[in-house]
Amino acid sequence: MYAEGVAVMAGRIRDEDIALVRERTAIADVISEVVTLKSAGGGNLKGLCPFHDEKSPSFNVSPARNVFYCFGCGVGGDAIKFLMDAEHLSFVESVERLAARAGIQLRYVEDDRSAPRPRPQQGQRQRLVAAHAAAVDFYRSQLTTAGARPAREFLAGRGFDRSAAERYGCGFAPDGWDLLTKHLRQQGFTHDELVTAGLSRPARSGSLIDRFRRRLMWPIRDITGDVIGFGARKLFDDDDGPKYLNTPETPIYKKSHVLYGIDQAKREIAKQGKVVVVEGYTDVMACHLADVPTAVATCGTAFGGDHISVLRRVLFDSDERAGEIIFTFDGDAAGQKAALRAFEDDQRFVGRTFIAVSPDNMDPCELRLAKGDLAVRDLVARREPLVDFALRHVIGRFDLDTVDGRVEAMRRAAPLVAKIKDREKRPEYVRKLAGDLGMEIEPVQRAVLNAAHGPQAGGAAPAAPARPGRATPAVDSPRSMVEREALKLALQEPVLAGPMFDAVEVTDYQHPVHVAVRAAVAAAGGASTATGGAVWIERVRDACDDLAGQALIGELAVEPLRIDGEPDPRYVSITMARLQWSSVTGRIRDLKSKIQRVNPVSNKDEYFALFGELLSLEQHARALREQAAGGL
């Protein structure tokens, strides 16, 4: 749940504009920028949830109703809610971003009685993104100046022409203490905004100075394409700073979550089911230009768990479609160490992990420059399984001509074999390891088994905890299933089902959570007053006071109906008849029990009244049974 009366400065967005944003936003387009979606049947889409780790997709999107729901962790809602949760935006920031995307001019009011007023100040994230966009333009304009000649020579020396520089937004931070800062202040950005964005920093004098000076600049974009930071490369010998300097951690730039090039590579990664992880900005550029469009790189930090989560969602790395993850670490000692560290994370991927190392220990940029585009493509094509590389380099550190060397190599290599997630491959790798060590298979097998049962053995990640307050209707009860179907029709097809649904009272529902949802539909004005979609579903959710009911509304909004093809009035009629029949037969049982307890002599009037009511109910039940049997 989230409030729609969230204030920005002194005003709030008009309710009708919020409704318009919901109606005009294609939620599948918004979510597919973060999560690769595949068909789930019935017009729905599915993918790996961005809010919890999972190996099988339980995250469902209903384009027809513009809502999403994860059956794994229970998070659901519309596109506004998705942006709030996925990008940690406020309600207003999410609405503003979607409105800009849909070309909707938002109106703001001081309160319900005031007239519309001009647009207030944007939320923090929009301001920081806008500041970075302005900085990109500034740096790019500086790349053509005389002072930027070393930057242009650096790019040309690595095989990147002007069009490549423009494609990746390369720029130059000029030799001045506060040129960017003054430029951005003139555009209306405040002192605090520039510091918070990481574009400027306070000097000893208290004034602001530019964070980056005399460096080649790469804009770093998030998965949606917004610039959220910069990578800066040293060009001059008298620059005492590090070779590469990145934007510091900010509200919008978290280096452990950022992958350079993901905005350009995400569609090819999803299409090919493959990603190539390289080490630097120029490597990403070289790979893309050499027709390896799935390359990405980390930004100033080691490849880690958050990067894995991002890639798995884009890859659709699941039990249904295991992807390929190819690392291109250098062949030197640091690269080998990085590769072994990557193998430690192998368990978090469902797909297979590989490594591609150039015979000459060149990175992709150097390889392209020396041998051309084909050599880069061949490097990726010649990849080998990461476990093979890891085993070879672990046992290569020991003298296998000695007993001590072979035994120690076995002890170090056995845990790697034990961590191979495909258990059917472990016996083959035991045999391979024994052969590489020149040992009998039995001691190697014991070492692997011991490692598999030891404290360092790889295991499946613990299941996500149950979501507090999540609805748990008795899905195995026929009555409960009919109640769910009726509620799904009201939420998903209110125009079709509205009049028949509203005619059935809340007293015909038995499960307490279903009762709460049915009451919420009535409180929202009834299904017959709705046109459907995210606006209607949020209206029902807002009207529901039961936390379990709120969660169930999100679930039912995307759960497929129990019918092949599109529902029609006949299907609605059958469903509502089955729902009422269950209720009526229950009342008949109660009435028969009551009649048996009434004395027909001393309480003749009551007896005949009850008997008449029973006959009427039985007649109604027969009609409902005939209606419910039609076609089911």
XYZ file of C-alpha atoms in Angstrom:
632
model
C 0.000 0.000 0.000
C 1.103 3.541 -0.578
C -0.493 6.904 -0.172
C -1.380 8.989 -3.174
C -1.556 12.220 -1.240
C 2.232 12.382 -0.887
C 3.302 15.991 -0.958
C 6.146 17.495 -2.904
C 6.953 20.921 -1.568
C 3.491 22.448 -0.934
C 1.327 20.551 -3.425
C 0.231 17.136 -4.551
C -0.543 15.543 -7.902
C -4.178 15.589 -8.907
C -5.884 12.210 -8.510
C -7.214 12.188 -12.071
C -3.660 12.703 -13.391
C -2.405 9.773 -11.312
C -5.209 7.646 -12.765
C -4.250 8.779 -16.271
C -0.618 7.795 -15.686
C -1.735 4.337 -14.587
C -3.965 3.927 -17.628
C -1.384 5.064 -20.177
C 1.605 3.212 -18.748
C 2.442 -0.140 -20.323
C 3.765 -1.935 -17.250
C 5.468 -4.646 -19.308
C 7.623 -1.998 -21.010
C 8.626 -0.511 -17.661
C 9.471 -3.834 -16.027
C 11.223 -5.284 -19.081
C 13.892 -2.608 -18.701
C 14.945 -4.399 -15.518
C 13.630 -7.958 -15.892
C 13.585 -10.175 -18.977
C 10.007 -11.362 -19.411
C 8.761 -14.479 -21.193
C 5.263 -15.682 -21.982
C 3.481 -17.343 -19.060
C 0.351 -18.194 -21.029
C -3.044 -16.571 -20.871
C -1.583 -13.255 -21.963
C 0.597 -12.984 -18.849
C 4.382 -12.674 -18.681
C 6.878 -14.044 -16.170
C 10.474 -13.455 -15.117
C 12.883 -13.710 -12.213
C 11.786 -11.518 -9.323
C 13.929 -8.386 -8.782
C 13.010 -8.345 -5.088
C 14.270 -11.776 -4.001
C 16.599 -14.503 -5.311
C 14.949 -17.428 -7.046
C 15.847 -20.158 -9.521
C 12.376 -20.608 -11.042
C 10.412 -17.553 -12.233
C 7.517 -16.647 -9.947
C 7.293 -12.952 -10.883
C 4.167 -12.436 -13.026
C 3.074 -9.433 -15.068
C -0.389 -8.884 -16.492
C -0.125 -6.403 -19.401
C -3.907 -6.401 -19.840
C -4.425 -5.105 -16.310
C -1.123 -3.245 -15.956
C -0.193 -4.971 -12.685
C 2.503 -7.336 -11.411
C 2.698 -9.881 -8.615
C 5.396 -12.231 -7.329
C 4.052 -15.545 -6.073
C 7.402 -16.105 -4.335
C 7.658 -13.064 -2.065
C 4.184 -11.535 -2.372
C 5.218 -8.122 -3.727
C 2.757 -6.709 -6.239
C 1.095 -3.598 -7.583
C 1.141 -1.325 -10.599
C 3.959 0.406 -12.480
C 4.132 3.160 -9.863
C 4.669 0.616 -7.101
C 7.250 -1.241 -9.180
C 9.402 1.864 -9.610
C 9.049 2.700 -5.918
C 10.309 -0.757 -4.916
C 12.835 -1.360 -7.687
C 14.492 2.071 -7.702
C 13.657 3.289 -4.183
C 11.679 6.270 -5.459
C 8.973 8.127 -3.626
C 5.381 7.868 -4.872
C 5.592 11.309 -6.478
C 8.945 10.587 -8.130
C 7.536 7.397 -9.646
C 4.450 9.181 -10.966
C 6.573 11.991 -12.411
C 8.891 9.601 -14.196
C 6.027 7.611 -15.721
C 4.215 10.789 -16.665
C 7.273 12.083 -18.504
C 7.568 8.729 -20.244
C 3.926 8.849 -21.368
C 3.995 12.538 -22.320
C 1.500 13.513 -19.628
C 1.593 17.033 -18.153
C 0.939 16.657 -14.441
C -1.083 19.186 -12.494
C -0.518 19.932 -8.823
C -2.860 21.368 -6.222
C -2.289 22.923 -2.823
C -5.240 20.977 -1.414
C -8.530 19.578 -2.636
C -10.138 23.042 -2.851
C -7.371 24.883 -4.652
C -6.861 25.422 -8.346
C -4.139 23.582 -10.246
C -0.701 25.114 -9.823
C 2.518 24.844 -11.828
C 4.815 21.850 -11.500
C 6.752 21.873 -8.193
C 10.350 20.963 -7.677
C 11.206 17.450 -8.850
C 12.097 14.644 -6.474
C 15.722 14.067 -5.519
C 16.397 11.262 -7.961
C 15.101 13.203 -10.950
C 17.216 16.189 -9.955
C 20.384 14.092 -9.610
C 19.744 12.341 -12.929
C 19.089 15.701 -14.589
C 22.369 17.061 -13.193
C 24.250 14.078 -14.642
C 22.552 14.515 -18.016
C 23.666 18.137 -18.076
C 27.196 17.081 -17.067
C 27.314 14.593 -19.964
C 26.518 17.389 -22.417
C 29.197 19.581 -20.836
C 31.911 16.920 -20.920
C 31.065 15.898 -24.488
C 31.320 19.487 -25.674
C 34.764 19.733 -24.056
C 36.102 16.699 -25.967
C 36.537 18.796 -29.128
C 38.559 21.547 -27.432
C 42.312 21.983 -27.740
C 42.913 20.960 -24.140
C 41.217 17.598 -24.782
C 43.725 16.489 -27.383
C 45.270 13.833 -25.052
C 41.783 12.379 -24.524
C 41.160 12.157 -28.267
C 44.580 10.600 -28.785
C 43.900 8.050 -26.056
C 40.664 6.964 -27.734
C 42.231 6.867 -31.197
C 45.201 4.903 -29.855
C 42.788 2.216 -28.679
C 40.922 2.003 -31.938
C 37.932 4.229 -31.180
C 36.950 6.857 -33.722
C 34.669 9.837 -33.262
C 31.479 7.846 -33.858
C 32.474 5.335 -31.169
C 33.163 8.173 -28.725
C 29.753 9.663 -29.467
C 27.998 6.290 -29.128
C 29.323 5.862 -25.602
C 29.055 9.528 -24.636
C 32.788 9.969 -24.003
C 33.853 13.413 -22.869
C 36.611 15.411 -21.230
C 36.820 17.096 -17.826
C 38.733 20.319 -18.546
C 41.661 21.840 -16.698
C 39.766 24.162 -14.418
C 38.809 24.012 -10.788
C 35.101 24.747 -11.078
C 34.086 24.964 -14.742
C 31.472 22.211 -14.525
C 30.254 23.446 -11.148
C 29.650 26.975 -12.462
C 27.979 25.586 -15.579
C 25.552 23.486 -13.549
C 24.866 26.233 -11.015
C 23.874 28.490 -13.920
C 21.378 25.817 -14.964
C 19.706 25.981 -11.563
C 21.296 23.076 -9.685
C 22.011 23.816 -6.046
C 25.167 23.458 -3.979
C 23.723 20.480 -2.111
C 22.521 18.757 -5.276
C 25.956 18.888 -6.893
C 27.658 17.529 -3.781
C 25.045 14.810 -3.332
C 25.406 13.832 -7.000
C 29.168 13.457 -6.609
C 29.833 15.937 -9.414
C 31.358 18.595 -7.135
C 33.075 18.623 -3.766
C 33.762 21.295 -1.163
C 37.170 22.986 -1.240
C 39.061 24.099 1.857
C 37.786 27.597 1.262
C 34.224 26.334 1.517
C 33.443 26.908 -2.156
C 32.659 24.072 -4.568
C 35.133 22.611 -7.064
C 34.751 19.968 -9.742
C 35.358 16.377 -8.666
C 36.899 15.460 -12.050
C 39.632 17.463 -13.805
C 41.859 16.761 -16.826
C 40.434 13.292 -17.407
C 38.735 11.263 -20.121
C 35.131 10.707 -19.030
C 32.706 7.836 -19.530
C 29.082 8.302 -18.440
C 27.830 5.318 -16.448
C 24.181 4.471 -17.060
C 21.798 2.296 -15.111
C 19.810 -0.460 -16.782
C 17.095 2.003 -17.870
C 19.609 4.305 -19.590
C 19.749 7.122 -17.022
C 23.246 8.493 -16.380
C 23.971 7.994 -12.677
C 27.749 8.455 -12.476
C 31.054 8.769 -14.312
C 34.262 6.864 -14.799
C 37.333 9.063 -15.305
C 40.672 7.939 -16.778
C 43.972 9.664 -15.958
C 45.705 11.223 -18.981
C 48.578 13.290 -17.622
C 51.754 12.126 -15.847
C 51.543 14.905 -13.268
C 48.091 13.706 -12.185
C 48.678 12.182 -8.738
C 45.295 10.469 -8.629
C 44.485 6.834 -9.397
C 44.443 5.552 -12.960
C 40.652 5.341 -12.874
C 38.470 7.495 -10.641
C 34.768 6.815 -10.310
C 31.807 8.683 -8.893
C 31.534 8.055 -5.134
C 28.541 6.272 -3.641
C 25.455 8.472 -3.979
C 21.699 8.001 -3.600
C 21.561 6.922 -7.267
C 25.012 5.357 -7.790
C 25.751 2.090 -5.982
C 28.827 0.558 -7.560
C 27.983 -2.948 -6.337
C 24.776 -2.810 -8.439
C 26.104 -1.056 -11.546
C 27.297 -2.767 -14.717
C 28.778 -0.542 -17.406
C 27.163 -1.126 -20.799
C 24.102 -2.952 -19.431
C 21.761 -0.376 -20.966
C 23.070 -1.160 -24.469
C 23.629 -4.880 -23.918
C 20.477 -5.949 -22.060
C 18.348 -6.793 -25.087
C 21.042 -8.920 -26.723
C 21.780 -10.611 -23.377
C 18.120 -11.578 -23.099
C 17.922 -12.632 -26.743
C 21.093 -14.745 -26.769
C 20.875 -16.019 -23.192
C 24.527 -15.090 -22.803
C 26.570 -12.359 -21.119
C 30.283 -11.542 -21.395
C 31.804 -9.942 -18.295
C 34.899 -7.851 -19.035
C 37.048 -5.642 -16.851
C 36.872 -2.085 -18.182
C 35.074 0.561 -20.184
C 37.290 0.204 -23.254
C 36.806 -3.579 -23.172
C 33.037 -3.115 -23.310
C 33.394 -0.702 -26.229
C 35.772 -3.060 -28.059
C 33.469 -6.047 -27.625
C 30.372 -4.189 -28.781
C 32.153 -2.777 -31.815
C 33.517 -6.257 -32.618
C 29.986 -7.676 -32.676
C 30.009 -9.109 -29.176
C 27.042 -7.000 -28.027
C 26.478 -8.829 -24.719
C 29.543 -7.402 -22.928
C 29.313 -5.533 -19.614
C 31.838 -4.487 -16.964
C 31.860 -3.646 -13.285
C 32.621 -0.075 -12.254
C 35.486 0.252 -9.811
C 34.658 -2.834 -7.773
C 34.896 -6.617 -7.944
C 32.144 -8.660 -9.554
C 29.799 -9.663 -6.745
C 26.424 -10.886 -5.596
C 24.431 -7.783 -6.530
C 25.864 -7.864 -10.053
C 24.816 -11.509 -10.283
C 21.250 -10.623 -9.301
C 21.070 -7.989 -12.036
C 22.432 -10.340 -14.698
C 20.221 -13.268 -13.720
C 17.101 -11.162 -14.186
C 18.256 -9.944 -17.593
C 19.417 -13.415 -18.667
C 16.206 -15.071 -17.436
C 18.699 -17.422 -15.756
C 16.310 -20.069 -14.440
C 15.595 -23.775 -14.392
C 13.626 -23.229 -17.574
C 16.376 -21.440 -19.487
C 19.882 -21.630 -18.062
C 22.112 -18.905 -19.463
C 25.823 -18.638 -20.186
C 28.082 -16.329 -18.194
C 31.502 -15.786 -19.776
C 34.295 -14.005 -17.893
C 37.237 -12.510 -19.785
C 39.722 -11.947 -16.990
C 43.353 -11.333 -17.883
C 45.632 -14.356 -17.730
C 47.970 -12.728 -15.212
C 47.998 -13.498 -11.496
C 45.354 -10.871 -10.696
C 43.105 -12.208 -13.437
C 43.495 -15.774 -12.199
C 42.600 -14.666 -8.696
C 39.526 -12.877 -10.015
C 38.488 -15.979 -11.954
C 38.751 -18.173 -8.864
C 36.707 -15.634 -6.935
C 34.085 -15.764 -9.704
C 33.944 -19.545 -9.345
C 32.975 -19.057 -5.710
C 29.879 -17.241 -6.992
C 29.112 -19.964 -9.550
C 26.469 -21.495 -7.252
C 24.337 -18.377 -7.527
C 23.872 -18.866 -11.269
C 21.621 -21.550 -12.660
C 23.432 -21.314 -15.978
C 26.939 -22.390 -16.881
C 29.960 -20.206 -16.221
C 32.919 -19.975 -18.565
C 36.184 -18.110 -18.878
C 37.846 -16.768 -22.003
C 41.544 -15.888 -21.735
C 43.577 -14.584 -24.647
C 46.679 -16.685 -25.393
C 48.749 -13.512 -25.208
C 47.068 -12.349 -21.984
C 45.574 -9.372 -23.817
C 42.291 -7.847 -22.772
C 39.539 -7.497 -25.442
C 40.506 -3.905 -26.241
C 44.174 -4.818 -26.784
C 43.192 -7.908 -28.764
C 40.932 -5.945 -31.096
C 43.613 -3.350 -31.643
C 46.298 -5.958 -32.386
C 44.360 -8.592 -34.305
C 40.979 -7.164 -35.256
C 37.321 -7.772 -34.530
C 37.413 -11.453 -35.499
C 39.992 -12.159 -32.783
C 37.611 -10.761 -30.138
C 34.780 -12.953 -31.369
C 37.102 -15.974 -31.417
C 38.194 -15.238 -27.846
C 34.614 -15.554 -26.656
C 33.933 -18.578 -28.857
C 36.942 -20.445 -27.395
C 35.660 -20.131 -23.840
C 36.211 -23.029 -21.443
C 34.170 -24.045 -18.399
C 35.204 -21.996 -15.395
C 35.587 -25.116 -13.260
C 38.195 -26.508 -15.702
C 40.144 -23.275 -15.546
C 39.905 -23.142 -11.762
C 41.074 -26.746 -11.313
C 43.987 -26.310 -13.692
C 45.250 -23.230 -11.918
C 44.772 -24.650 -8.416
C 46.753 -27.833 -9.064
C 49.276 -25.882 -11.151
C 50.597 -24.266 -7.983
C 51.947 -27.573 -6.673
C 54.805 -29.880 -7.632
C 52.988 -32.981 -8.816
C 56.241 -34.941 -9.008
C 56.182 -35.229 -5.208
C 53.775 -37.076 -2.934
C 53.263 -34.013 -0.760
C 52.523 -31.865 -3.809
C 49.936 -34.285 -5.212
C 48.155 -34.722 -1.862
C 48.081 -30.983 -1.178
C 46.816 -30.284 -4.702
C 44.071 -32.862 -4.179
C 43.048 -31.218 -0.878
C 42.819 -27.786 -2.521
C 41.031 -29.000 -5.670
C 38.502 -31.337 -4.038
C 36.280 -28.510 -2.679
C 36.031 -27.058 -6.203
C 34.719 -30.363 -7.560
C 32.357 -30.636 -4.587
C 30.879 -27.228 -5.476
C 29.943 -28.181 -9.043
C 26.190 -27.578 -9.016
C 25.450 -30.209 -11.661
C 25.827 -33.315 -9.500
C 25.850 -35.629 -12.519
C 29.108 -34.035 -13.660
C 30.930 -34.532 -10.366
C 31.961 -38.193 -10.968
C 33.486 -37.233 -14.323
C 35.428 -34.396 -12.722
C 36.605 -36.754 -9.963
C 38.054 -39.023 -12.668
C 39.550 -36.054 -14.499
C 41.145 -34.687 -11.323
C 42.572 -38.093 -10.452
C 44.093 -38.325 -13.920
C 45.544 -34.814 -13.782
C 47.100 -35.567 -10.389
C 48.350 -39.015 -11.368
C 46.499 -40.597 -8.443
C 44.074 -43.466 -7.955
C 40.418 -42.475 -8.139
C 39.449 -43.709 -4.639
C 41.386 -41.147 -2.523
C 40.254 -38.328 -4.793
C 36.660 -39.518 -4.521
C 36.882 -39.594 -0.718
C 38.354 -36.095 -0.641
C 35.518 -34.750 -2.790
C 32.877 -36.485 -0.659
C 34.431 -35.114 2.524
C 34.494 -31.636 1.011
C 30.865 -31.960 -0.104
C 29.744 -32.757 3.443
C 32.051 -30.273 5.138
C 31.213 -26.763 6.355
C 32.411 -25.178 3.107
C 30.291 -27.331 0.844
C 28.113 -25.429 -1.552
C 24.434 -25.657 -0.899
C 21.230 -24.247 -2.086
C 20.300 -20.820 -0.874
C 17.702 -20.835 1.886
C 14.198 -20.235 0.777
C 12.880 -16.726 1.120
C 10.906 -16.281 4.324
C 7.166 -16.178 4.050
C 5.815 -12.696 3.596
C 4.069 -11.478 6.773
C 0.328 -11.230 6.394
C 0.248 -13.018 3.049
C -3.078 -14.659 2.244
C -3.146 -18.443 2.432
C -6.547 -19.581 1.204
C -7.284 -23.295 1.201
C -6.600 -23.812 -2.487
C -7.418 -27.520 -2.261
C -11.003 -26.783 -1.219
C -13.443 -26.768 -4.178
C -15.461 -24.009 -2.538
C -12.358 -21.874 -1.981
C -11.305 -22.319 -5.608
C -14.717 -21.105 -6.806
C -14.491 -18.069 -4.517
C -11.038 -17.250 -5.891
C -12.300 -17.551 -9.453
C -15.191 -15.187 -8.768
C -12.854 -12.608 -7.222
C -10.431 -12.940 -10.151
C -13.271 -12.198 -12.557
C -14.202 -9.076 -10.577
C -10.604 -7.820 -10.553
C -9.526 -8.837 -14.039
C -12.778 -8.574 -16.032
C -15.047 -6.101 -14.207
C -16.777 -4.904 -17.380
C -17.763 -8.475 -18.232
C -18.426 -9.819 -14.738
C -19.507 -6.691 -12.853
C -23.322 -6.946 -12.772
C -23.412 -10.697 -12.039
C -20.607 -10.441 -9.485
C -22.162 -7.535 -7.601
C -25.507 -9.391 -7.425
C -23.940 -12.100 -5.252
C -23.700 -10.953 -1.643
C -20.638 -11.109 0.568
C -22.512 -13.652 2.722
C -22.027 -16.208 -0.078
C -18.250 -16.205 0.588
C -16.846 -18.392 3.319
C -13.076 -17.933 3.517
C -12.375 -14.890 5.751
C -9.766 -13.388 3.421
C -12.082 -13.811 0.449
C -14.801 -12.088 2.491
C -12.434 -9.143 3.070
C -11.635 -8.861 -0.658
C -15.340 -9.108 -1.622
C -16.124 -6.344 0.888
C -13.315 -4.228 -0.591
C -14.824 -4.588 -4.083
C -18.112 -3.285 -2.714
C -16.369 -0.450 -0.846
C -14.595 0.533 -4.074
C -17.976 1.069 -5.716
C -18.666 -2.417 -7.049
C -17.240 -4.233 -10.060
C -20.012 -2.950 -12.332
C -18.691 0.628 -11.917
C -15.145 -0.243 -13.049
C -13.434 -0.312 -16.412
C -10.580 -2.538 -15.253
C -6.822 -2.210 -15.281
C -4.371 -0.981 -12.673
C -6.577 1.917 -11.548
C -9.412 -0.437 -10.592
C -7.143 -2.922 -8.846
C -5.491 -0.166 -6.801
C -8.935 1.196 -5.912
C -9.914 -2.187 -4.495
C -6.583 -2.564 -2.711
C -6.960 0.880 -1.130
C -10.458 -0.057 0.048
C -9.237 -3.255 1.740
C -8.393 -2.947 5.442
C -7.145 -6.538 5.738
C -3.376 -6.974 5.133
C -3.827 -10.541 3.908
C -6.582 -9.305 1.621
C -4.328 -6.612 0.170
C -1.706 -9.234 -0.677
C -4.340 -11.547 -2.169
C -5.672 -8.769 -4.423
C -2.241 -8.427 -6.013
C -2.046 -12.207 -6.451
C -5.508 -12.606 -7.958
C -4.925 -9.711 -10.351
C -2.327 -11.745 -12.286
C -3.368 -15.357 -11.563
C -4.766 -16.939 -14.774
C -8.447 -17.749 -14.904
C -9.359 -21.442 -14.888
C -10.545 -21.427 -18.492
C -8.908 -21.978 -21.859
C -9.349 -18.916 -23.986
C -11.168 -15.704 -23.170
C -13.932 -15.629 -20.523
C -17.465 -14.875 -21.696
C -20.791 -14.102 -19.951
C -21.614 -17.814 -19.816
C -18.414 -18.563 -17.888
C -19.169 -15.754 -15.442
C -22.707 -17.054 -14.988
C -21.459 -20.593 -14.313
C -18.874 -19.390 -11.801
C -21.299 -17.228 -9.853
C -23.900 -20.016 -9.874
C -21.385 -22.477 -8.442
C -20.476 -19.934 -5.761
C -24.127 -19.397 -4.770
C -24.957 -23.117 -4.976
C -22.299 -23.889 -2.353
C -23.777 -21.227 -0.091
C -27.397 -22.262 -0.675
C -26.715 -25.961 -0.041
C -25.041 -24.970 3.225
C -28.145 -23.009 4.262
C -30.339 -25.959 3.281
C -28.345 -28.242 5.592
C -28.708 -25.756 8.434
C -32.435 -25.375 7.772
C -33.064 -29.142 7.728
C -31.236 -29.449 11.027
C -33.370 -26.687 12.513
C -36.631 -28.223 11.223
C -35.753 -31.521 12.932
C -35.517 -29.661 16.245
C -38.942 -27.953 15.898
C -42.076 -29.699 17.226
C -44.653 -29.625 14.351
C -47.548 -29.854 16.851
C -46.660 -27.247 19.457
C -44.840 -24.935 17.006
C -46.953 -25.506 13.906
C -46.564 -21.977 12.459
C -42.793 -21.968 12.821
C -42.556 -25.476 11.403
C -44.517 -24.672 8.238
C -42.656 -21.382 7.774
C -39.331 -23.194 7.919
C -40.620 -25.939 5.663
C -41.766 -23.358 3.095
C -38.368 -21.665 3.222
C -36.736 -25.063 2.693
C -38.808 -25.784 -0.397
C -37.941 -22.377 -1.829
C -34.228 -22.875 -1.179
C -34.251 -26.349 -2.688
C -35.941 -25.007 -5.805
C -33.302 -22.253 -5.986
C -30.532 -24.815 -5.483
C -31.834 -26.951 -8.372
C -31.815 -23.920 -10.668
C -28.294 -22.991 -9.602
C -27.092 -26.567 -10.064
C -28.422 -26.626 -13.629
C -26.821 -23.240 -14.298
C -23.515 -24.300 -12.710
C -23.397 -27.549 -14.673
C -23.660 -25.808 -18.015
C -20.333 -26.453 -19.673
C -18.127 -27.203 -16.646
